[in-house]
Short mmCIF file of C-alpha atoms in Angstrom, two decimals:
data_model
loop_
_atom_site.label_atom_id
_atom_site.label_comp_id
_atom_site.label_asym_id
_atom_site.label_seq_id
_atom_site.Cartn_x
_atom_site.Cartn_y
_atom_site.Cartn_z
CA MET J 1 -0.53 17.25 -0.30
CA PRO J 2 0.49 13.86 1.12
CA ALA J 3 2.19 13.70 4.49
CA PRO J 4 5.98 13.08 4.42
CA GLU J 5 5.62 9.49 5.61
CA ASN J 6 3.25 8.80 2.73
CA ARG J 7 5.44 9.83 -0.17
CA PRO J 8 3.88 9.83 -3.60
CA VAL J 9 4.57 6.65 -5.51
CA SER J 10 6.23 8.59 -8.30
CA ARG J 11 8.97 9.91 -6.02
CA PHE J 12 11.39 8.14 -3.69
CA ARG J 13 9.63 4.95 -2.57
CA LYS J 14 9.29 3.99 1.08
CA LYS J 15 10.72 0.57 0.24
CA SER J 16 13.79 2.21 -1.37
CA THR J 17 14.33 4.35 1.74
CA PHE J 18 14.09 1.25 3.92
CA TYR J 19 16.62 -0.72 1.86
CA SER J 20 18.99 2.28 1.49
CA LEU J 21 19.02 2.94 5.24
CA ALA J 22 19.71 -0.69 6.14
CA LEU J 23 22.41 -1.12 3.48
CA ALA J 24 24.12 2.21 4.29
CA SER J 25 24.14 1.20 7.95
CA GLY J 26 25.94 -2.04 7.05
CA ILE J 27 28.57 -0.32 4.90
CA ILE J 28 29.33 2.33 7.55
CA THR J 29 29.55 -0.39 10.21
CA SER J 30 32.31 -2.18 8.30
CA ILE J 31 34.37 1.06 8.23
CA TYR J 32 34.17 1.77 11.95
CA VAL J 33 34.81 -1.85 12.94
CA VAL J 34 38.07 -1.79 10.93
CA LEU J 35 38.99 1.53 12.61
CA ASP J 36 38.31 -0.01 16.04
CA ASP J 37 40.45 -2.98 15.10
CA PHE J 38 43.32 -0.62 14.25
CA VAL J 39 43.14 1.37 17.51
CA ASN J 40 42.80 -1.78 19.60
CA PHE J 41 45.75 -3.51 17.93
CA LYS J 42 48.07 -0.54 17.71
CA LEU J 43 47.27 1.88 20.53
CA ILE J 44 45.14 0.59 23.42
CA THR J 45 45.51 -3.16 23.60
CA ASP J 46 43.35 -4.02 26.62
CA PRO J 47 39.81 -4.65 25.26
CA PHE J 48 37.99 -3.37 28.36
CA VAL J 49 40.12 -0.22 28.66
CA PHE J 50 39.79 0.44 24.93
CA GLY J 51 36.04 -0.10 25.13
CA ALA J 52 35.67 2.31 28.05
CA PHE J 53 37.88 4.93 26.35
CA GLU J 54 35.93 4.66 23.09
CA MET J 55 32.55 4.84 24.80
CA VAL J 56 33.47 7.86 26.97
CA VAL J 57 34.87 9.74 23.94
CA GLY J 58 31.96 8.51 21.84
CA PHE J 59 29.37 9.72 24.33
CA ILE J 60 30.93 13.21 24.50
CA VAL J 61 31.21 13.43 20.69
CA THR J 62 27.67 12.15 20.16
CA PHE J 63 26.30 14.54 22.78
CA ILE J 64 27.94 17.52 21.03
CA LEU J 65 26.66 16.26 17.68
CA VAL J 66 23.13 15.97 19.06
CA LEU J 67 23.38 19.56 20.36
CA PHE J 68 24.26 20.64 16.80
CA LEU J 69 21.20 18.81 15.56
CA HIS J 70 19.09 21.35 17.51
CA ILE J 71 20.14 24.15 15.09
CA PRO J 72 16.90 25.45 13.60
CA ARG J 73 16.22 25.49 9.88
CA LYS J 74 13.76 27.44 7.79
CA GLY J 75 10.18 26.25 7.55
CA LYS J 76 7.81 24.25 9.70
CA THR J 77 6.72 20.64 9.78
CA ARG J 78 3.15 19.66 8.94
CA THR J 79 2.38 19.59 12.66
CA GLY J 80 3.43 23.22 12.94
CA ARG J 81 6.75 22.84 14.78
CA LYS J 82 10.00 24.35 13.51
CA PHE J 83 12.46 22.33 11.46
CA ASN J 84 15.90 21.57 12.87
CA LEU J 85 18.90 19.65 11.56
CA GLY J 86 17.90 16.54 13.51
CA TYR J 87 14.58 16.42 11.67
CA LYS J 88 16.56 15.60 8.53
CA LEU J 89 18.03 12.52 10.22
CA ASP J 90 14.84 11.45 11.94
CA GLY J 91 11.45 13.07 11.35
CA ASN J 92 10.38 12.32 14.95
CA PHE J 93 13.31 14.23 16.52
CA GLN J 94 12.42 17.48 18.26
CA ARG J 95 15.00 17.91 21.01
CA LEU J 96 17.04 15.99 23.53
CA LYS J 97 14.62 14.62 26.11
CA LEU J 98 14.44 11.89 28.71
CA PRO J 99 12.20 8.98 27.76
CA ARG J 100 9.19 8.34 29.99
CA GLY J 101 6.89 5.46 30.89
CA LYS J 102 7.15 2.31 28.80
CA VAL J 103 9.57 3.97 26.37
CA ALA J 104 11.96 4.61 29.28
CA LEU J 105 11.76 0.94 30.29
CA TYR J 106 12.44 -0.23 26.72
CA THR J 107 15.34 2.25 26.41
CA LEU J 108 16.82 0.98 29.68
CA LEU J 109 16.50 -2.66 28.58
CA ALA J 110 17.95 -1.82 25.15
CA GLY J 111 20.85 -0.07 26.91
CA LEU J 112 21.52 -3.01 29.24
CA PHE J 113 21.54 -5.57 26.42
CA ALA J 114 23.64 -3.20 24.31
CA THR J 115 26.12 -2.98 27.20
CA GLY J 116 26.47 -6.76 27.24
CA SER J 117 26.97 -7.01 23.49
CA THR J 118 29.38 -4.02 23.44
CA ILE J 119 31.61 -5.47 26.17
CA LEU J 120 31.70 -8.76 24.28
CA TYR J 121 32.29 -6.93 20.99
CA PHE J 122 35.49 -5.30 22.30
CA TYR J 123 36.61 -8.56 23.92
CA LEU J 124 36.08 -10.57 20.72
CA LEU J 125 37.59 -7.86 18.53
CA ASN J 126 40.69 -8.08 20.67
CA ARG J 127 40.78 -11.88 20.40
CA LYS J 128 40.14 -12.29 16.69
CA GLY J 129 39.95 -8.96 14.82
CA SER J 130 37.37 -7.42 12.52
CA SER J 131 37.52 -10.09 9.80
CA VAL J 132 36.01 -12.60 12.25
CA ILE J 133 33.64 -10.32 14.10
CA MET J 134 31.76 -9.17 11.02
CA PRO J 135 30.65 -12.53 9.60
CA PHE J 136 30.09 -14.18 12.97
CA SER J 137 28.04 -11.32 14.32
CA GLN J 138 25.51 -12.02 11.55
CA PHE J 139 24.44 -15.06 13.52
CA VAL J 140 22.04 -12.80 15.40
CA LEU J 141 19.85 -13.03 12.30
CA ILE J 142 18.85 -16.57 13.18
CA TYR J 143 17.56 -15.43 16.56
CA LEU J 144 15.68 -12.55 14.94
CA LEU J 145 14.05 -14.85 12.39
CA ILE J 146 12.99 -17.22 15.16
CA GLY J 147 11.75 -14.18 17.14
CA ASP J 148 9.68 -13.00 14.15
CA ALA J 149 8.26 -16.52 13.74
CA ILE J 150 7.31 -16.68 17.45
CA SER J 151 5.67 -13.26 17.31
CA ASP J 152 3.69 -14.39 14.23
CA ARG J 153 2.43 -17.37 16.32
CA GLU J 154 2.37 -19.54 13.23
CA LYS J 155 4.25 -22.65 12.23
CA PRO J 156 7.09 -21.69 9.88
CA VAL J 157 6.36 -22.31 6.20
CA ILE J 158 8.93 -24.06 4.02
CA VAL J 159 10.42 -20.82 2.68
CA GLU J 160 11.12 -19.65 6.24
CA ILE J 161 12.93 -22.89 7.08
CA GLN J 162 14.88 -22.69 3.81
CA SER J 163 15.85 -19.09 4.51
CA ILE J 164 16.97 -19.82 8.08
CA ALA J 165 19.09 -22.73 6.81
CA MET J 166 20.63 -20.62 4.03
CA ILE J 167 21.43 -17.78 6.39
CA ALA J 168 22.91 -20.13 9.01
CA PHE J 169 25.14 -21.83 6.42
CA GLY J 170 25.99 -18.44 4.93
CA VAL J 171 27.15 -17.16 8.29
CA ILE J 172 29.23 -20.29 8.90
CA ILE J 173 30.82 -20.23 5.43
CA ALA J 174 31.59 -16.50 5.63
CA SER J 175 33.29 -17.11 8.97
CA ILE J 176 35.34 -20.21 8.09
CA SER J 177 38.23 -18.44 6.40
CA SER J 178 38.98 -16.40 9.45
CA VAL J 179 38.80 -19.12 12.06
CA GLY J 180 41.09 -21.55 10.29
CA GLY J 181 44.82 -21.49 10.81
CA ASN J 182 45.70 -19.58 13.97
CA GLY J 183 44.73 -20.56 17.49
CA SER J 184 43.73 -23.84 19.10
CA PHE J 185 40.44 -25.67 18.62
CA THR J 186 39.47 -24.81 22.21
CA ASP J 187 39.98 -21.11 21.44
CA PHE J 188 37.81 -21.49 18.37
CA LEU J 189 35.07 -23.20 20.40
CA ILE J 190 35.18 -20.44 23.04
CA ASP J 191 34.79 -17.82 20.30
CA VAL J 192 31.91 -19.70 18.69
CA VAL J 193 30.06 -20.17 21.99
CA LEU J 194 30.62 -16.53 23.00
CA ILE J 195 29.37 -15.26 19.65
CA MET J 196 26.48 -17.63 19.15
CA VAL J 197 25.08 -17.49 22.66
CA PRO J 198 25.65 -14.32 24.74
CA PHE J 199 26.82 -11.94 21.99
CA SER J 200 24.06 -12.82 19.49
CA LEU J 201 21.36 -13.07 22.15
CA PHE J 202 22.30 -9.71 23.68
CA SER J 203 22.33 -8.19 20.19
CA ALA J 204 18.94 -9.73 19.35
CA PHE J 205 17.34 -8.39 22.56
CA TYR J 206 19.02 -5.01 22.00
CA ILE J 207 17.42 -4.82 18.53
CA TYR J 208 14.08 -6.03 19.91
CA PHE J 209 13.91 -3.38 22.64
CA GLN J 210 15.13 -0.66 20.26
CA LYS J 211 12.19 -1.49 18.01
CA LYS J 212 9.81 -1.58 20.98
CA ALA J 213 11.06 1.85 22.15
CA LEU J 214 10.68 3.34 18.69
CA THR J 215 7.25 1.94 17.95
CA THR J 216 5.60 2.66 21.31
CA LYS J 217 3.63 5.89 21.39
CA ASN J 218 3.77 8.13 24.46
CA ARG J 219 0.72 9.59 26.23
CA GLU J 220 0.46 12.35 23.63
CA GLY J 221 0.44 9.71 20.90
CA LYS J 222 3.91 10.65 19.66
CA LEU J 223 6.72 8.29 18.72
CA TYR J 224 10.22 8.31 20.19
CA ASP J 225 13.15 9.07 17.87
CA SER J 226 16.33 7.17 17.01
CA ILE J 227 18.62 10.10 17.99
CA ASN J 228 17.37 10.26 21.58
CA LEU J 229 17.34 6.48 21.78
CA ARG J 230 20.99 6.35 20.69
CA ILE J 231 22.22 8.99 23.15
CA TRP J 232 20.50 7.41 26.17
CA THR J 233 21.50 3.85 25.32
CA MET J 234 25.04 5.16 24.79
CA LEU J 235 25.02 6.63 28.29
CA ILE J 236 24.05 3.23 29.73
CA ILE J 237 26.70 1.46 27.62
CA THR J 238 29.36 3.99 28.69
CA ILE J 239 28.56 3.46 32.38
CA GLY J 240 28.53 -0.34 31.95
CA GLN J 241 31.70 -0.40 29.90
CA THR J 242 33.53 1.82 32.42
CA ILE J 243 32.48 -0.45 35.31
CA ALA J 244 33.69 -3.49 33.34
CA ALA J 245 37.01 -1.75 32.70
CA ALA J 246 37.55 -0.67 36.32
CA PRO J 247 39.86 -3.58 37.30
CA ALA J 248 41.94 -3.22 34.13
CA LEU J 249 42.09 0.57 34.51
CA SER J 250 43.58 0.31 37.99
CA ASN J 251 45.93 -2.38 36.74
CA GLY J 252 47.91 -0.31 34.22
CA GLY J 253 45.03 0.70 31.98
CA PHE J 254 45.21 4.38 32.97
CA VAL J 255 48.89 4.47 32.01
CA GLU J 256 48.11 2.92 28.62
CA VAL J 257 45.36 5.45 27.93
CA SER J 258 47.42 8.45 29.11
CA ASN J 259 50.27 7.36 26.83
CA SER J 260 48.26 6.95 23.67
CA TRP J 261 45.06 8.98 23.98
CA LYS J 262 46.33 11.81 21.78
CA ILE J 263 46.94 9.51 18.81
CA ALA J 264 43.89 7.36 19.50
CA LEU J 265 41.51 10.30 19.87
CA PHE J 266 41.02 11.11 16.17
CA PRO J 267 40.28 7.57 14.90
CA VAL J 268 38.03 6.97 17.91
CA ILE J 269 36.07 10.19 17.22
CA VAL J 270 35.68 9.22 13.55
CA SER J 271 34.66 5.69 14.54
CA MET J 272 32.03 6.90 17.01
CA LEU J 273 30.61 9.47 14.59
CA LEU J 274 30.28 6.72 11.98
CA ALA J 275 28.74 4.43 14.59
CA PHE J 276 26.21 7.14 15.44
CA ILE J 277 25.19 7.62 11.78
CA SER J 278 25.07 3.86 11.21
CA ILE J 279 22.89 3.23 14.26
CA VAL J 280 20.51 6.10 13.48
CA PHE J 281 20.09 4.73 9.93
CA TYR J 282 19.65 1.24 11.34
CA THR J 283 17.06 2.18 13.93
CA ARG J 284 15.14 4.27 11.38
CA ALA J 285 15.04 1.22 9.10
CA LEU J 286 13.82 -0.83 12.09
CA THR J 287 10.71 1.34 12.34
CA MET J 288 9.94 0.65 8.68
CA GLY J 289 10.37 -3.11 8.41
CA LYS J 290 10.90 -6.45 10.11
CA MET J 291 13.87 -6.78 12.48
CA SER J 292 15.30 -9.78 10.66
CA ILE J 293 15.16 -8.11 7.23
CA VAL J 294 16.88 -4.93 8.51
CA ARG J 295 19.59 -6.97 10.22
CA ALA J 296 20.04 -9.10 7.11
CA LEU J 297 20.35 -6.13 4.79
CA SER J 298 22.94 -4.55 7.03
CA SER J 299 24.83 -7.87 6.88
CA VAL J 300 26.24 -6.48 3.64
CA SER J 301 28.97 -5.31 6.06
CA VAL J 302 30.42 -8.85 5.84
CA VAL J 303 31.18 -8.17 2.17
CA THR J 304 32.19 -4.52 2.52
CA THR J 305 34.59 -5.24 5.40
CA PHE J 306 36.75 -7.21 3.05
CA PRO J 307 37.74 -4.49 0.53
CA ILE J 308 38.19 -2.07 3.44
CA LEU J 309 40.53 -4.55 5.12
CA GLY J 310 42.32 -4.93 1.77
CA LEU J 311 42.82 -1.16 1.50
CA ALA J 312 43.93 -0.95 5.14
CA SER J 313 46.47 -3.73 4.58
CA ILE J 314 48.29 -1.53 2.01
CA TRP J 315 49.11 1.02 4.74
CA LEU J 316 49.23 -1.28 7.75
CA PRO J 317 50.21 -4.75 6.56
CA GLU J 318 51.32 -5.76 10.09
CA ILE J 319 47.73 -5.42 11.34
CA PHE J 320 45.48 -6.18 8.41
CA GLY J 321 47.80 -7.99 5.99
CA PHE J 322 47.16 -11.53 4.82
CA GLY J 323 48.94 -13.82 2.39
CA ALA J 324 48.00 -14.02 -1.29
CA GLU J 325 46.81 -17.65 -0.94
CA ASN J 326 44.52 -16.84 1.95
CA LEU J 327 43.22 -13.79 0.15
CA MET J 328 41.69 -15.80 -2.70
CA LEU J 329 40.26 -18.38 -0.32
CA ASP J 330 38.82 -15.67 1.92
CA VAL J 331 37.28 -13.79 -0.99
CA VAL J 332 35.57 -16.93 -2.33
CA LEU J 333 34.32 -18.04 1.10
CA LYS J 334 33.11 -14.62 2.21
CA LEU J 335 31.38 -13.94 -1.09
CA SER J 336 29.72 -17.37 -1.07
CA GLY J 337 28.63 -16.95 2.55
CA SER J 338 27.33 -13.43 1.99
CA LEU J 339 25.46 -14.50 -1.15
CA LEU J 340 23.75 -17.28 0.80
CA ILE J 341 22.73 -14.78 3.50
CA ILE J 342 21.40 -12.30 0.95
CA ILE J 343 19.52 -14.94 -1.10
CA GLY J 344 18.00 -16.30 2.11
CA VAL J 345 16.78 -12.84 3.04
CA ILE J 346 15.43 -12.02 -0.42
CA ALA J 347 13.55 -15.33 -0.52
CA LEU J 348 12.00 -14.48 2.83
CA ALA J 349 11.07 -10.94 1.82
CA LEU J 350 9.55 -12.01 -1.49
CA SER J 351 7.47 -14.75 0.10
CA GLU J 352 5.12 -12.24 1.71
CA THR J 353 1.69 -11.89 0.15
CA LYS J 354 -0.61 -8.95 0.64
CA SER J 355 -4.40 -8.89 0.39
CA ILE J 356 -7.17 -6.37 0.74
CA LEU J 357 -10.44 -7.42 2.36
CA LEU J 358 -13.72 -5.55 2.04
CA VAL J 359 -16.02 -6.29 4.94
CA LYS J 360 -19.74 -5.69 5.37
CA ALA J 361 -20.99 -5.58 8.96
CA LYS J 362 -24.34 -6.98 10.09
CA GLN J 363 -27.06 -4.41 10.63
CA GLY J 364 -27.58 -3.68 14.32
CA PHE J 365 -24.28 -5.22 15.47
CA ALA J 366 -21.47 -3.14 16.94
CA ILE J 367 -18.20 -3.30 15.03
CA ASN J 368 -15.42 -4.44 17.37
CA VAL J 369 -12.30 -3.37 15.53
CA GLU J 370 -9.99 -4.51 18.35
CA GLU J 371 -10.91 -8.11 17.58
CA LEU J 372 -9.41 -7.55 14.14
CA THR J 373 -6.28 -5.57 15.01
CA LYS J 374 -5.25 -8.25 17.52
CA MET J 375 -5.10 -10.85 14.73
CA LYS J 376 -1.65 -11.63 13.35
CA GLY J 377 -1.27 -10.55 9.74
CA ILE J 378 -3.72 -7.65 9.88
CA GLU J 379 -1.80 -4.48 9.17
CA SER J 380 -4.60 -1.91 9.27
CA VAL J 381 -8.36 -1.58 9.42
CA SER J 382 -10.12 1.40 7.82
CA PHE J 383 -13.74 2.44 8.28
CA ILE J 384 -14.87 3.48 4.82
CA THR J 385 -17.87 5.05 3.16
CA GLY J 386 -19.79 3.21 0.45
CA LYS J 387 -21.03 -0.32 -0.13
CA TYR J 388 -18.70 -1.89 2.43
CA ASP J 389 -18.01 -0.82 6.01
CA LEU J 390 -14.38 -1.81 6.49
CA LEU J 391 -11.25 -2.21 4.39
CA ILE J 392 -8.59 -4.48 5.91
CA ASN J 393 -5.00 -4.70 4.73
CA ILE J 394 -3.39 -8.06 5.46
CA LYS J 395 0.17 -9.31 5.00
CA MET J 396 0.94 -13.03 5.33
CA ARG J 397 3.75 -15.40 4.42
CA SER J 398 1.55 -17.42 2.05
CA ILE J 399 -1.90 -17.33 0.40
CA GLY J 400 -2.77 -20.41 2.45
CA LYS J 401 -2.15 -18.47 5.66
CA ALA J 402 -4.27 -15.60 4.34
CA PHE J 403 -7.10 -18.07 3.64
CA SER J 404 -6.81 -19.44 7.20
CA LEU J 405 -7.01 -15.94 8.62
CA VAL J 406 -10.15 -15.08 6.65
CA GLU J 407 -11.87 -18.44 7.03
CA LYS J 408 -10.95 -19.38 10.60
CA SER J 409 -10.75 -16.00 12.30
CA ILE J 410 -12.33 -13.05 10.50
CA ALA J 411 -15.40 -14.80 9.03
CA LYS J 412 -16.23 -16.26 12.45
CA LEU J 413 -16.72 -12.88 14.11
CA SER J 414 -20.37 -12.47 15.09
CA TRP J 415 -20.80 -8.99 13.59
CA ILE J 416 -19.42 -9.79 10.13
CA ASP J 417 -21.93 -10.26 7.32
CA ASP J 418 -19.76 -10.60 4.22
CA VAL J 419 -16.07 -10.54 3.27
CA ILE J 420 -14.57 -10.25 -0.20
CA THR J 421 -10.87 -10.73 -0.79
CA PHE J 422 -8.56 -9.07 -3.31
CA GLN J 423 -5.13 -10.62 -3.67
CA ILE J 424 -2.48 -7.97 -4.47
CA MET J 425 -0.45 -9.09 -7.48
CA LYS J 426 1.82 -6.05 -7.69
CA GLU J 427 2.10 -2.96 -5.58
CA PHE J 428 3.71 0.47 -6.00
CA GLU J 429 4.24 2.36 -2.72
CA MET S 1 -6.28 17.57 8.72
CA THR S 2 -6.04 15.56 5.52
CA VAL S 3 -8.59 13.25 3.93
CA SER S 4 -7.63 9.75 2.81
CA ALA S 5 -9.61 7.52 0.48
CA TYR S 6 -9.37 4.26 -1.38
CA ILE S 7 -10.34 4.29 -5.06
CA PHE S 8 -11.24 1.04 -6.79
CA PHE S 9 -10.84 0.82 -10.56
CA THR S 10 -11.97 -1.48 -13.32
CA VAL S 11 -9.81 -1.15 -16.38
CA ASP S 12 -10.05 -2.04 -20.08
CA LEU S 13 -8.27 -5.28 -21.00
CA GLY S 14 -4.64 -4.57 -21.97
CA LYS S 15 -4.66 -1.04 -20.53
CA THR S 16 -3.65 -1.87 -16.94
CA GLN S 17 0.01 -0.83 -17.21
CA ASP S 18 -0.88 2.48 -18.90
CA VAL S 19 -3.42 3.24 -16.19
CA ILE S 20 -0.87 2.36 -13.46
CA ASN S 21 1.70 4.71 -15.02
CA ALA S 22 -0.84 7.52 -15.23
CA LEU S 23 -1.97 6.99 -11.63
CA ARG S 24 1.61 6.95 -10.33
CA ALA S 25 2.16 10.35 -11.90
CA ILE S 26 -0.51 11.90 -9.66
CA PRO S 27 1.24 13.20 -6.51
CA ASN S 28 -1.72 12.64 -4.20
CA ILE S 29 -1.83 8.92 -4.92
CA VAL S 30 0.39 7.21 -2.36
CA ASN S 31 -0.21 3.56 -3.18
CA VAL S 32 -1.22 1.65 -6.30
CA ALA S 33 -2.05 -2.07 -6.05
CA VAL S 34 -2.98 -4.38 -8.90
CA VAL S 35 -5.45 -6.91 -7.52
CA THR S 36 -7.37 -10.02 -8.42
CA GLY S 37 -11.17 -10.05 -8.18
CA GLU S 38 -14.03 -7.67 -8.86
CA TYR S 39 -11.70 -4.68 -9.38
CA ASP S 40 -8.40 -4.45 -11.24
CA ILE S 41 -6.60 -1.70 -9.34
CA VAL S 42 -6.93 -0.28 -5.82
CA THR S 43 -5.25 3.03 -4.99
CA ARG S 44 -4.92 5.10 -1.87
CA ILE S 45 -5.11 8.85 -2.14
CA ILE S 46 -4.39 11.64 0.37
CA VAL S 47 -5.81 15.11 -0.16
CA ASP S 48 -6.29 18.22 1.94
CA ASP S 49 -10.09 18.11 1.87
CA LEU S 50 -13.08 16.69 0.01
CA GLU S 51 -12.93 19.60 -2.44
CA GLU S 52 -9.44 18.51 -3.49
CA LEU S 53 -10.59 14.88 -3.70
CA PHE S 54 -13.34 15.99 -6.08
CA GLN S 55 -10.80 17.97 -8.14
CA VAL S 56 -8.24 15.17 -8.37
CA THR S 57 -10.81 12.53 -9.26
CA THR S 58 -12.71 14.56 -11.83
CA GLU S 59 -9.86 16.55 -13.36
CA HIS S 60 -7.12 13.92 -13.36
CA ILE S 61 -8.24 10.38 -12.62
CA HIS S 62 -11.44 10.30 -14.68
CA LEU S 63 -9.52 11.57 -17.70
CA ILE S 64 -7.12 8.61 -17.75
CA GLU S 65 -7.71 6.50 -20.83
CA GLY S 66 -8.50 2.87 -20.09
CA ILE S 67 -10.42 3.34 -16.85
CA THR S 68 -13.97 2.05 -17.23
CA GLU S 69 -15.29 2.50 -13.70
CA THR S 70 -14.19 3.97 -10.39
CA GLN S 71 -15.55 3.70 -6.91
CA THR S 72 -14.29 5.95 -4.13
CA ALA S 73 -14.42 5.03 -0.44
CA VAL S 74 -13.42 7.81 1.94
CA ILE S 75 -11.64 6.63 5.10
CA GLU S 76 -13.54 7.80 8.16
CA LYS S 77 -11.14 6.25 10.66
CA GLU S 78 -8.07 4.05 10.44
CA VAL S 79 -6.79 1.66 13.10
CA LEU S 80 -3.27 0.28 12.69
CA LYS S 81 -1.97 -3.06 13.96
CA GLU S 82 -1.36 -3.13 17.73
#
């Protein structure tokens, strides 16, 4: 029977799993950001102290949760090892273990960039609240799209430029409602610069190194898992956040925490458990698709934050409440902005074309498969039996780019005798 | 150790959708692609061994109405993108 990662087409599709994980991650994110906003506004007001408190509690809670994930379950995986609860969350999870080699380096870098973005997250949350953080934090998408374009080493096609423009305007429109009104223009500019430059860049590098850590095989040829990645990056964030909070802690922060930790503990635990689930879903989606698409799908949190804020305002109008006039304006702007982001992403995702190439090698020439796998756009190369020697799967942004790849790169290899191309019109995975 | 293979199909005119539906109902088939060119459909199949490949192709795939020709290419080795 097919391996788990190659599910039959008639069952749950890989694409559906990818979209579900990314979307669920976005929805859960909006819940825990609103919870953080509540604790920060009501209980622990200093952003650095609150951040350190949440990360320390979060690390302990996540560590206990990960220990629970070691509980064995009936049955064995196809590789012969026993099932545990963690396997359900991530098929690569076996047990808590320290990363090694390149994976350790990528985990460390992911942790350091995550520390930077987390410190800024708490600082900005304190300055502006969750209704600003959510739309503005989507700006990281632009960096990821540019990153994807650079890694493709190709000039962007028109659909990529259109999508980047739509997403950029979407982010700006979804953010407008929240930045108008209160605060000076200088404050607004500080927020914009902080979000667009360090916050978004740290987030983009964090995502990049997470993906690198999860897609790099160790010496035994095994992949790292999102659960271990989360716990070790959390440890680095907790240390970094605590160091950042040290001056504030000695300056009255300890008193603030000791006065309110009992009330703050429950929402913080819930928030960190949700954050754990969201990030595991998110990182799993990262291993299945492009960084920019995953981030864009999880940007649904911009939309979902709004009804959650609306519900929260019924119980806590002093924190989350807004006037009826602003409500309509905010709904229209956030929906318009989010729609632009989503349309931009869909346009980008649909613009990909896939082809299958059948290749015949010249008699007496050695096949150098590395020459092929290094080429951008080639997803896999299979040695096959029959009339042809190789089957190549390619994925490009346009048919024109696919033609360039075949004509200018593949056909020029000395050992290739003949290539025939099949353009995929529709595919069921 | 499983065996993977690509199967190329030519299909009667107007029968493509029926053939796709029938192929998607076979659990071993993990990917179905409708293509332009010499063939109409390319599928990827994963089985336990060559015996099972023989069984699935002869007892299921070859019985699907609308398929005029099949060609099976067993994957000897697969190299994924770096």
